[in-house]
Amino acid sequence: MGVRLNVAAMTLLVLFASHANAQVFDVTANGAKPNADSTQALLTTWKEACASATRSKIVVPKGVFKVTQALFQGPCKAPIEFNLQGTLQAPPVGGGFKGGDTWIGFEHVDFLTVSGNGVFDGQGKSAWGKKCDHTEYCGKQLPINLRFDFVTNSLVQDVTTLDSKQFHVNVLGCKNVTFHNFHVIAPENSVNTDGIHIGRSTDIKILNSIIQTGDDCVSIGDGSKQIYLTQVTCGPGHGFGIGSLGKYLNELPVQGIFVTGCTLKNTLNGVRIKTWPNSYPGTASDIHFADITMENVGNPVLIDQEYCPWNQCNLKVPSKVKLSNISFKKIHGTSSTPLAVNLVCSSGAPCQNVVIQDINLKYSGSQGPITSKCKNVKPTVGGVQNPAACITSA
Ligand SMILES: *[C@@H]1O[C@H](CO)[C@@H](O)[C@H](O)[C@H]1NC(C)=O
Ligand SMILES: *[C@@H]1O[C@H](CO)[C@@H](O)[C@H](O)[C@H]1NC(C)=O
């Protein structure tokens, strides 16, 4: 007992000591200046901090610092914190951005903390919906505000991503990363501005966060496992989406998605899983939505295995993505469309083990009574059902 206590006490001491000893690297010491291009100063500071043998803390003080593009690469020698108190501002269209689809990237970093009340301002307004009529931003080349590639054991908290030119945040190949009190802000009419996209990552948590944007608030792609969304508010936006899946060969399974205690406000969709028809094979299982509040939400509960925007696919060939072990529990509030619960599964791979329980939704529009649909699925139904389950079925 005594020995165990001592070990615990020593661990605490070590933790406190290492926190207290974080070596501070202020970007202004390397020449960063408000309202001036501070790209080089940031990169130099990252290099110094990343090489520190002990815990380091990079500080960006208050003020607007212009950054054309910055890739912060690890591995670093010790835990590293990026404390953003001011604003990092991207160039607008015409501002000289050259390379690639990333504005700010963190790559191959272990024990990264991004903190502060600062803002990553992508200045996207100038780019949304632009066709490739400019030498800088063509199609996929629009930069994502924040990329986390192969980042592990990390925390992103209190910061805001504002007006990204496309996706705000992309999480790829990451493990044990938490977003806490994180903010995404862009107007409803911004184009392709998904809040947080997660792919090929394990143990990602989004907690107590607010996402207001023009596309999916959170989108979850193939290879995502153990993803937790808790107390996340979405809206405006297109809701919380898994997929679209099945478009590409060799997609990895999606497994273990838990969306709990979240609120959607005035969004195009609520919670949905979408897969392409005529697709490659794939699987998504163990997906659970619970305690979700809908306020004036379109398609609040949706499985769409006939997802085919712009008619670019053959709807006659069913999706080969297998969906199983899915639950929707305690979903309540208001729908802005009469079809409130719409479960369209694949005729080639009917959904297995779907549970709908305690659904209490209201529709007060003029397009008829609230309704529900089930296709290629026989859900297990429990508790309250407004609308009644599977009013139309096929
Ligand atoms: C997960 O990441 C957090 C944040 O850095 C860290 O405190 C925790 O120890 C990590 N968990 C594991 C199992 O490494
Ligand atoms: C679905 O759940 C059942 C029962 O809990 C389990 O045996 C099965 O392995 C699960 N299937 C998948 C694909 O996760």
Short mmCIF file of C-alpha atoms and ligand atoms in Angstrom, two decimals:
data_model
loop_
_atom_site.label_atom_id
_atom_site.label_comp_id
_atom_site.label_asym_id
_atom_site.label_seq_id
_atom_site.Cartn_x
_atom_site.Cartn_y
_atom_site.Cartn_z
CA MET A 1 0.00 0.00 0.00
CA GLY A 2 2.70 2.44 1.09
CA VAL A 3 4.80 1.58 -1.92
CA ARG A 4 1.88 2.12 -4.29
CA LEU A 5 1.10 5.50 -2.76
CA ASN A 6 4.71 6.52 -3.09
CA VAL A 7 4.75 5.58 -6.73
CA ALA A 8 1.57 7.58 -7.32
CA ALA A 9 2.97 10.57 -5.46
CA MET A 10 6.20 10.41 -7.41
CA THR A 11 4.34 10.20 -10.71
CA LEU A 12 2.38 13.30 -9.73
CA LEU A 13 5.57 15.11 -8.77
CA VAL A 14 7.16 14.21 -12.08
CA LEU A 15 4.06 15.42 -13.94
CA PHE A 16 4.00 18.71 -12.05
CA ALA A 17 7.71 19.15 -12.51
CA SER A 18 7.56 18.56 -16.24
CA HIS A 19 4.63 20.97 -16.60
CA ALA A 20 6.34 23.62 -14.52
CA ASN A 21 9.49 23.21 -16.53
CA ALA A 22 7.92 23.64 -19.95
CA GLN A 23 10.34 25.77 -21.85
CA VAL A 24 8.52 28.71 -23.46
CA PHE A 25 9.21 29.70 -27.06
CA ASP A 26 7.53 33.00 -27.97
CA VAL A 27 7.19 33.37 -31.74
CA THR A 28 7.80 37.13 -31.50
CA ALA A 29 11.34 36.35 -30.31
CA ASN A 30 11.92 34.82 -33.73
CA GLY A 31 10.54 37.81 -35.60
CA ALA A 32 6.79 37.17 -35.75
CA LYS A 33 5.01 40.54 -35.98
CA PRO A 34 1.31 41.40 -35.87
CA ASN A 35 -0.12 42.21 -39.31
CA ALA A 36 2.99 40.93 -41.05
CA ASP A 37 3.87 37.61 -42.65
CA SER A 38 5.11 35.53 -39.76
CA THR A 39 5.36 32.17 -41.52
CA GLN A 40 9.11 31.81 -41.21
CA ALA A 41 9.11 32.86 -37.55
CA LEU A 42 6.52 30.19 -36.74
CA LEU A 43 8.42 27.46 -38.56
CA THR A 44 11.71 28.40 -36.90
CA THR A 45 10.06 28.44 -33.49
CA TRP A 46 8.49 25.02 -34.09
CA LYS A 47 11.90 23.62 -35.04
CA GLU A 48 13.49 24.92 -31.87
CA ALA A 49 10.66 23.74 -29.60
CA CYS A 50 10.41 20.35 -31.29
CA ALA A 51 14.14 19.80 -30.72
CA SER A 52 13.85 20.60 -27.01
CA ALA A 53 14.71 17.61 -24.85
CA THR A 54 12.14 18.71 -22.28
CA ARG A 55 8.49 19.74 -22.53
CA SER A 56 8.09 22.89 -24.65
CA LYS A 57 5.42 25.52 -25.14
CA ILE A 58 5.18 27.70 -28.21
CA VAL A 59 3.29 30.92 -27.55
CA VAL A 60 1.58 33.00 -30.23
CA PRO A 61 0.50 36.14 -28.35
CA LYS A 62 -2.52 38.31 -29.12
CA GLY A 63 -2.55 39.99 -32.53
CA VAL A 64 -3.15 38.94 -36.12
CA PHE A 65 -0.21 37.04 -37.61
CA LYS A 66 -0.28 36.30 -41.33
CA VAL A 67 0.77 32.81 -42.38
CA THR A 68 0.93 31.64 -45.98
CA GLN A 69 1.26 27.96 -45.04
CA ALA A 70 2.86 26.08 -42.16
CA LEU A 71 3.55 22.38 -41.77
CA PHE A 72 4.65 21.54 -38.23
CA GLN A 73 6.45 18.24 -38.42
CA GLY A 74 7.52 15.78 -35.78
CA PRO A 75 8.62 13.59 -34.30
CA CYS A 76 9.57 15.91 -31.46
CA LYS A 77 11.89 15.03 -28.59
CA ALA A 78 9.36 15.79 -25.84
CA PRO A 79 5.71 16.79 -25.43
CA ILE A 80 4.99 20.06 -27.23
CA GLU A 81 2.26 22.65 -26.78
CA PHE A 82 1.12 25.15 -29.39
CA ASN A 83 -0.56 27.93 -27.43
CA LEU A 84 -2.48 30.24 -29.74
CA GLN A 85 -3.74 33.40 -28.08
CA GLY A 86 -3.93 35.55 -31.18
CA THR A 87 -5.09 34.87 -34.72
CA LEU A 88 -3.24 33.11 -37.49
CA GLN A 89 -4.60 34.44 -40.76
CA ALA A 90 -4.42 32.71 -44.15
CA PRO A 91 -4.00 34.64 -47.36
CA PRO A 92 -7.23 35.38 -49.24
CA VAL A 93 -7.56 34.31 -52.86
CA GLY A 94 -4.96 36.34 -54.73
CA GLY A 95 -2.72 36.27 -51.67
CA GLY A 96 -0.05 34.00 -53.03
CA PHE A 97 -0.82 30.56 -51.58
CA LYS A 98 1.09 28.03 -53.64
CA GLY A 99 1.33 24.49 -52.46
CA GLY A 100 -1.09 21.71 -51.68
CA ASP A 101 -4.27 21.26 -49.77
CA THR A 102 -3.09 22.17 -46.28
CA TRP A 103 -2.88 25.55 -44.64
CA ILE A 104 -1.74 24.57 -41.12
CA GLY A 105 -0.62 20.98 -40.63
CA PHE A 106 0.63 18.98 -37.66
CA GLU A 107 2.32 15.77 -38.79
CA HIS A 108 3.81 12.81 -36.90
CA VAL A 109 3.65 14.45 -33.49
CA ASP A 110 3.19 12.54 -30.23
CA PHE A 111 1.88 14.35 -27.12
CA LEU A 112 0.87 17.56 -28.89
CA THR A 113 -1.37 20.08 -27.15
CA VAL A 114 -3.01 22.86 -29.13
CA SER A 115 -4.44 25.40 -26.70
CA GLY A 116 -5.39 29.04 -26.19
CA ASN A 117 -8.43 31.05 -27.16
CA GLY A 118 -6.97 31.94 -30.53
CA VAL A 119 -8.33 31.63 -34.05
CA PHE A 120 -7.17 29.88 -37.20
CA ASP A 121 -8.69 32.20 -39.80
CA GLY A 122 -8.78 30.59 -43.25
CA GLN A 123 -10.28 33.64 -45.02
CA GLY A 124 -12.39 31.24 -47.05
CA LYS A 125 -15.05 33.67 -48.15
CA SER A 126 -13.04 34.56 -51.22
CA ALA A 127 -12.75 30.92 -52.29
CA TRP A 128 -16.12 29.27 -51.63
CA GLY A 129 -17.74 27.93 -54.76
CA LYS A 130 -14.94 29.27 -56.98
CA LYS A 131 -14.29 27.21 -60.07
CA CYS A 132 -10.76 26.76 -61.27
CA ASP A 133 -10.56 30.19 -62.82
CA HIS A 134 -7.60 31.31 -60.82
CA THR A 135 -4.00 30.15 -60.86
CA GLU A 136 -3.89 29.54 -57.12
CA TYR A 137 -6.84 27.46 -55.97
CA CYS A 138 -8.01 24.79 -58.34
CA GLY A 139 -10.43 22.09 -57.24
CA LYS A 140 -8.85 19.86 -54.63
CA GLN A 141 -6.08 22.31 -54.08
CA LEU A 142 -8.19 24.46 -51.81
CA PRO A 143 -6.39 24.24 -48.48
CA ILE A 144 -7.87 22.65 -45.38
CA ASN A 145 -7.46 24.93 -42.36
CA LEU A 146 -6.03 22.34 -39.97
CA ARG A 147 -4.65 18.93 -40.73
CA PHE A 148 -3.62 16.36 -38.16
CA ASP A 149 -1.71 13.56 -39.89
CA PHE A 150 -0.40 10.68 -37.76
CA VAL A 151 -0.75 12.66 -34.54
CA THR A 152 -1.04 10.59 -31.34
CA ASN A 153 -1.89 11.09 -27.66
CA SER A 154 -2.86 14.68 -28.20
CA LEU A 155 -5.31 17.34 -27.12
CA VAL A 156 -6.79 20.23 -29.07
CA GLN A 157 -8.73 22.63 -26.91
CA ASP A 158 -10.32 26.08 -26.73
CA VAL A 159 -9.18 27.21 -30.19
CA THR A 160 -11.44 28.23 -33.10
CA THR A 161 -11.19 27.45 -36.79
CA LEU A 162 -12.88 30.19 -38.80
CA ASP A 163 -13.94 30.33 -42.47
CA SER A 164 -11.83 27.54 -43.89
CA LYS A 165 -11.55 27.43 -47.68
CA GLN A 166 -12.74 23.78 -47.62
CA PHE A 167 -12.83 21.21 -44.75
CA HIS A 168 -11.92 22.93 -41.47
CA VAL A 169 -10.15 19.98 -39.87
CA ASN A 170 -8.93 16.71 -41.31
CA VAL A 171 -7.84 13.92 -38.97
CA LEU A 172 -5.89 11.13 -40.70
CA GLY A 173 -3.95 8.22 -39.26
CA CYS A 174 -4.34 9.57 -35.73
CA LYS A 175 -4.75 7.77 -32.42
CA ASN A 176 -5.95 9.04 -29.04
CA VAL A 177 -6.69 12.63 -30.00
CA THR A 178 -9.26 14.70 -28.10
CA PHE A 179 -10.94 17.89 -29.27
CA HIS A 180 -12.33 19.69 -26.26
CA ASN A 181 -14.20 23.01 -26.21
CA PHE A 182 -13.31 23.30 -29.86
CA HIS A 183 -15.10 25.75 -32.16
CA VAL A 184 -15.77 25.68 -35.86
CA ILE A 185 -17.30 28.78 -37.40
CA ALA A 186 -18.31 29.39 -41.02
CA PRO A 187 -21.57 30.62 -42.56
CA GLU A 188 -24.33 28.27 -43.70
CA ASN A 189 -23.68 29.11 -47.36
CA SER A 190 -19.97 28.24 -47.28
CA VAL A 191 -19.13 25.38 -49.67
CA ASN A 192 -17.64 22.00 -48.69
CA THR A 193 -16.62 23.28 -45.28
CA ASP A 194 -17.02 20.07 -43.25
CA GLY A 195 -16.22 20.81 -39.61
CA ILE A 196 -14.10 17.81 -38.62
CA HIS A 197 -13.45 14.93 -40.99
CA ILE A 198 -12.03 11.77 -39.45
CA GLY A 199 -10.51 8.93 -41.46
CA ARG A 200 -8.33 5.92 -40.70
CA SER A 201 -8.01 6.95 -37.06
CA THR A 202 -8.64 5.28 -33.71
CA ASP A 203 -9.86 6.68 -30.39
CA ILE A 204 -10.80 10.20 -31.40
CA LYS A 205 -13.01 12.20 -29.05
CA ILE A 206 -14.89 15.41 -29.75
CA LEU A 207 -16.26 16.79 -26.50
CA ASN A 208 -18.21 19.92 -25.49
CA SER A 209 -17.70 21.57 -28.82
CA ILE A 210 -19.66 23.88 -31.13
CA ILE A 211 -19.66 23.46 -34.89
CA GLN A 212 -21.37 25.98 -37.17
CA THR A 213 -20.61 25.47 -40.83
CA GLY A 214 -21.87 24.95 -44.40
CA ASP A 215 -21.41 21.18 -44.71
CA ASP A 216 -21.26 18.14 -42.38
CA CYS A 217 -20.40 19.18 -38.82
CA VAL A 218 -18.51 15.93 -38.34
CA SER A 219 -17.95 13.42 -41.12
CA ILE A 220 -16.49 10.00 -40.45
CA GLY A 221 -14.78 8.11 -43.23
CA ASP A 222 -13.42 4.61 -43.69
CA GLY A 223 -11.03 3.09 -41.15
CA SER A 224 -12.45 5.09 -38.24
CA LYS A 225 -12.65 3.19 -34.93
CA GLN A 226 -13.68 4.18 -31.43
CA ILE A 227 -14.92 7.64 -32.29
CA TYR A 228 -16.79 9.49 -29.53
CA LEU A 229 -18.85 12.65 -29.99
CA THR A 230 -20.24 13.92 -26.70
CA GLN A 231 -22.05 17.22 -26.06
CA VAL A 232 -21.37 18.55 -29.52
CA THR A 233 -23.72 21.20 -30.91
CA CYS A 234 -24.09 21.35 -34.69
CA GLY A 235 -25.80 24.04 -36.73
CA PRO A 236 -25.99 25.46 -39.19
CA GLY A 237 -24.56 22.53 -41.11
CA HIS A 238 -25.42 19.19 -42.66
CA GLY A 239 -25.39 17.16 -39.43
CA PHE A 240 -23.27 14.25 -38.25
CA GLY A 241 -22.47 11.83 -41.05
CA ILE A 242 -20.78 8.49 -41.42
CA GLY A 243 -19.60 8.09 -44.98
CA SER A 244 -20.08 8.30 -47.72
CA LEU A 245 -18.68 4.77 -47.88
CA GLY A 246 -18.05 2.38 -50.75
CA LYS A 247 -16.76 4.72 -53.37
CA TYR A 248 -13.18 3.45 -53.32
CA LEU A 249 -11.50 0.05 -53.43
CA ASN A 250 -9.99 -1.29 -50.19
CA GLU A 251 -11.84 0.94 -47.77
CA LEU A 252 -11.21 -0.12 -44.16
CA PRO A 253 -14.07 -0.99 -41.77
CA VAL A 254 -15.80 1.66 -39.70
CA GLN A 255 -16.31 0.30 -36.21
CA GLY A 256 -17.41 1.77 -32.91
CA ILE A 257 -18.98 5.20 -33.34
CA PHE A 258 -20.71 6.69 -30.29
CA VAL A 259 -22.65 9.95 -30.65
CA THR A 260 -24.15 10.90 -27.29
CA GLY A 261 -25.84 13.97 -25.80
CA CYS A 262 -25.53 16.06 -28.95
CA THR A 263 -27.78 18.84 -30.29
CA LEU A 264 -28.53 19.74 -33.88
CA LYS A 265 -30.08 23.09 -34.75
CA ASN A 266 -31.50 24.04 -38.15
CA THR A 267 -29.38 21.51 -39.98
CA LEU A 268 -30.02 19.90 -43.37
CA ASN A 269 -29.69 16.41 -41.83
CA GLY A 270 -29.51 14.95 -38.37
CA VAL A 271 -27.56 11.76 -37.85
CA ARG A 272 -26.93 9.70 -40.95
CA ILE A 273 -24.99 6.85 -42.50
CA LYS A 274 -24.55 7.01 -46.25
CA THR A 275 -23.10 4.57 -48.75
CA TRP A 276 -22.89 4.61 -52.53
CA PRO A 277 -24.88 2.19 -54.67
CA ASN A 278 -22.94 0.10 -57.19
CA SER A 279 -20.09 0.33 -54.71
CA TYR A 280 -17.00 -1.50 -53.58
CA PRO A 281 -17.47 -3.78 -50.56
CA GLY A 282 -17.07 -2.46 -47.05
CA THR A 283 -18.47 -2.67 -43.54
CA ALA A 284 -19.66 -0.32 -40.83
CA SER A 285 -20.75 -1.70 -37.49
CA ASP A 286 -21.31 -0.82 -33.86
CA ILE A 287 -22.68 2.66 -34.50
CA HIS A 288 -24.75 4.20 -31.73
CA PHE A 289 -26.64 7.47 -31.50
CA ALA A 290 -28.24 8.30 -28.14
CA ASP A 291 -29.75 11.33 -26.38
CA ILE A 292 -29.87 13.52 -29.44
CA THR A 293 -31.89 16.75 -29.53
CA MET A 294 -33.17 17.89 -32.92
CA GLU A 295 -34.29 21.49 -33.39
CA ASN A 296 -35.87 22.03 -36.81
CA VAL A 297 -33.69 19.39 -38.47
CA GLY A 298 -34.21 17.85 -41.93
CA ASN A 299 -34.02 14.03 -42.20
CA PRO A 300 -33.29 13.65 -38.47
CA VAL A 301 -32.63 9.90 -38.59
CA LEU A 302 -31.26 8.63 -41.87
CA ILE A 303 -29.58 5.56 -43.30
CA ASP A 304 -29.07 6.12 -47.00
CA GLN A 305 -27.51 3.27 -48.93
CA GLU A 306 -28.67 4.83 -52.17
CA TYR A 307 -26.59 7.96 -51.72
CA CYS A 308 -26.10 9.25 -55.21
CA PRO A 309 -25.68 13.00 -55.47
CA TRP A 310 -25.73 14.54 -58.93
CA ASN A 311 -26.95 11.16 -60.32
CA GLN A 312 -23.37 10.07 -60.85
CA CYS A 313 -24.01 6.40 -60.07
CA ASN A 314 -26.12 3.40 -61.08
CA LEU A 315 -28.96 3.13 -58.58
CA LYS A 316 -29.98 -0.27 -59.96
CA VAL A 317 -26.89 -1.99 -58.55
CA PRO A 318 -27.12 -2.15 -54.74
CA SER A 319 -24.47 -0.99 -52.32
CA LYS A 320 -22.06 -3.68 -51.13
CA VAL A 321 -21.34 -1.94 -47.85
CA LYS A 322 -22.67 -4.05 -44.96
CA LEU A 323 -24.19 -2.12 -42.08
CA SER A 324 -24.78 -3.86 -38.75
CA ASN A 325 -25.27 -3.26 -35.04
CA ILE A 326 -26.68 0.21 -35.27
CA SER A 327 -28.87 1.95 -32.71
CA PHE A 328 -30.83 5.18 -32.54
CA LYS A 329 -32.05 5.78 -28.99
CA LYS A 330 -33.71 8.77 -27.29
CA ILE A 331 -33.91 11.01 -30.32
CA HIS A 332 -36.28 13.90 -29.70
CA GLY A 333 -37.27 17.35 -30.91
CA THR A 334 -38.54 18.76 -34.19
CA SER A 335 -38.13 17.73 -37.81
CA SER A 336 -38.27 20.18 -40.70
CA THR A 337 -39.21 17.39 -43.13
CA PRO A 338 -42.22 15.02 -42.82
CA LEU A 339 -40.06 11.92 -43.40
CA ALA A 340 -38.35 11.96 -40.01
CA VAL A 341 -37.00 8.42 -39.74
CA ASN A 342 -35.76 7.07 -43.04
CA LEU A 343 -33.88 3.78 -43.09
CA VAL A 344 -32.93 2.85 -46.64
CA CYS A 345 -30.65 -0.17 -46.63
CA SER A 346 -29.15 -2.10 -49.50
CA SER A 347 -31.10 -4.90 -51.23
CA GLY A 348 -27.72 -6.58 -51.77
CA ALA A 349 -26.71 -6.33 -48.10
CA PRO A 350 -29.72 -5.62 -45.86
CA CYS A 351 -28.87 -3.87 -42.57
CA GLN A 352 -28.46 -6.26 -39.64
CA ASN A 353 -29.36 -5.64 -36.02
CA VAL A 354 -30.75 -2.11 -36.18
CA VAL A 355 -32.44 -0.81 -33.02
CA ILE A 356 -34.72 2.23 -32.87
CA GLN A 357 -35.89 3.11 -29.40
CA ASP A 358 -37.58 6.15 -27.85
CA ILE A 359 -37.94 8.30 -30.92
CA ASN A 360 -40.05 11.37 -30.22
CA LEU A 361 -40.08 13.81 -33.10
CA LYS A 362 -42.63 16.41 -34.22
CA TYR A 363 -43.23 17.87 -37.63
CA SER A 364 -45.37 20.97 -37.86
CA GLY A 365 -44.91 21.89 -41.53
CA SER A 366 -47.53 21.76 -44.25
CA GLN A 367 -46.28 18.78 -46.28
CA GLY A 368 -48.45 16.19 -44.53
CA PRO A 369 -48.15 14.13 -41.38
CA ILE A 370 -44.87 12.99 -39.92
CA THR A 371 -43.81 9.64 -41.33
CA SER A 372 -41.12 6.96 -41.44
CA LYS A 373 -39.74 4.46 -43.92
CA CYS A 374 -37.85 1.18 -43.77
CA LYS A 375 -36.33 -0.53 -46.79
CA ASN A 376 -34.31 -3.73 -46.58
CA VAL A 377 -34.23 -3.52 -42.81
CA LYS A 378 -36.37 -4.89 -39.98
CA PRO A 379 -35.43 -2.81 -36.97
CA THR A 380 -35.97 -3.88 -33.40
CA VAL A 381 -38.38 -1.29 -32.05
CA GLY A 382 -38.73 -0.22 -28.43
CA GLY A 383 -40.23 2.54 -26.27
CA VAL A 384 -41.93 5.63 -27.69
CA GLN A 385 -42.21 5.85 -31.47
CA ASN A 386 -43.23 9.19 -32.96
CA PRO A 387 -43.53 8.68 -35.89
CA ALA A 388 -44.56 5.02 -35.66
CA ALA A 389 -41.77 2.80 -36.96
CA CYS A 390 -41.64 1.77 -40.65
CA ILE A 391 -44.93 3.42 -41.74
CA THR A 392 -43.91 2.62 -45.28
CA SER A 393 -41.69 -0.37 -45.81
CA ALA A 394 -40.17 -2.33 -48.64
C1 LIG B 1 -4.01 9.84 -24.60
O1 LIG B 1 -3.65 11.18 -24.79
C2 LIG B 1 -3.70 11.97 -23.61
C3 LIG B 1 -3.46 13.43 -24.02
O2 LIG B 1 -2.13 13.64 -24.35
C4 LIG B 1 -2.70 11.44 -22.61
O3 LIG B 1 -2.80 12.19 -21.43
C5 LIG B 1 -2.99 9.98 -22.34
O4 LIG B 1 -2.00 9.45 -21.50
C6 LIG B 1 -3.02 9.18 -23.63
N1 LIG B 1 -3.44 7.82 -23.37
C7 LIG B 1 -2.65 6.80 -23.62
C8 LIG B 1 -3.24 5.44 -23.34
O5 LIG B 1 -1.49 6.91 -24.02
C1 LIG B 2 -22.95 -7.38 -33.69
O1 LIG B 2 -23.36 -7.64 -32.37
C2 LIG B 2 -23.40 -9.02 -32.06
C3 LIG B 2 -24.06 -9.20 -30.71
O2 LIG B 2 -23.62 -8.22 -29.81
C4 LIG B 2 -21.98 -9.58 -32.14
O3 LIG B 2 -21.97 -10.94 -31.84
C5 LIG B 2 -21.44 -9.35 -33.54
O4 LIG B 2 -20.09 -9.76 -33.61
C6 LIG B 2 -21.54 -7.88 -33.94
N1 LIG B 2 -21.19 -7.75 -35.35
C7 LIG B 2 -20.31 -6.87 -35.77
C8 LIG B 2 -20.03 -6.89 -37.23
O5 LIG B 2 -19.76 -6.07 -35.03
#
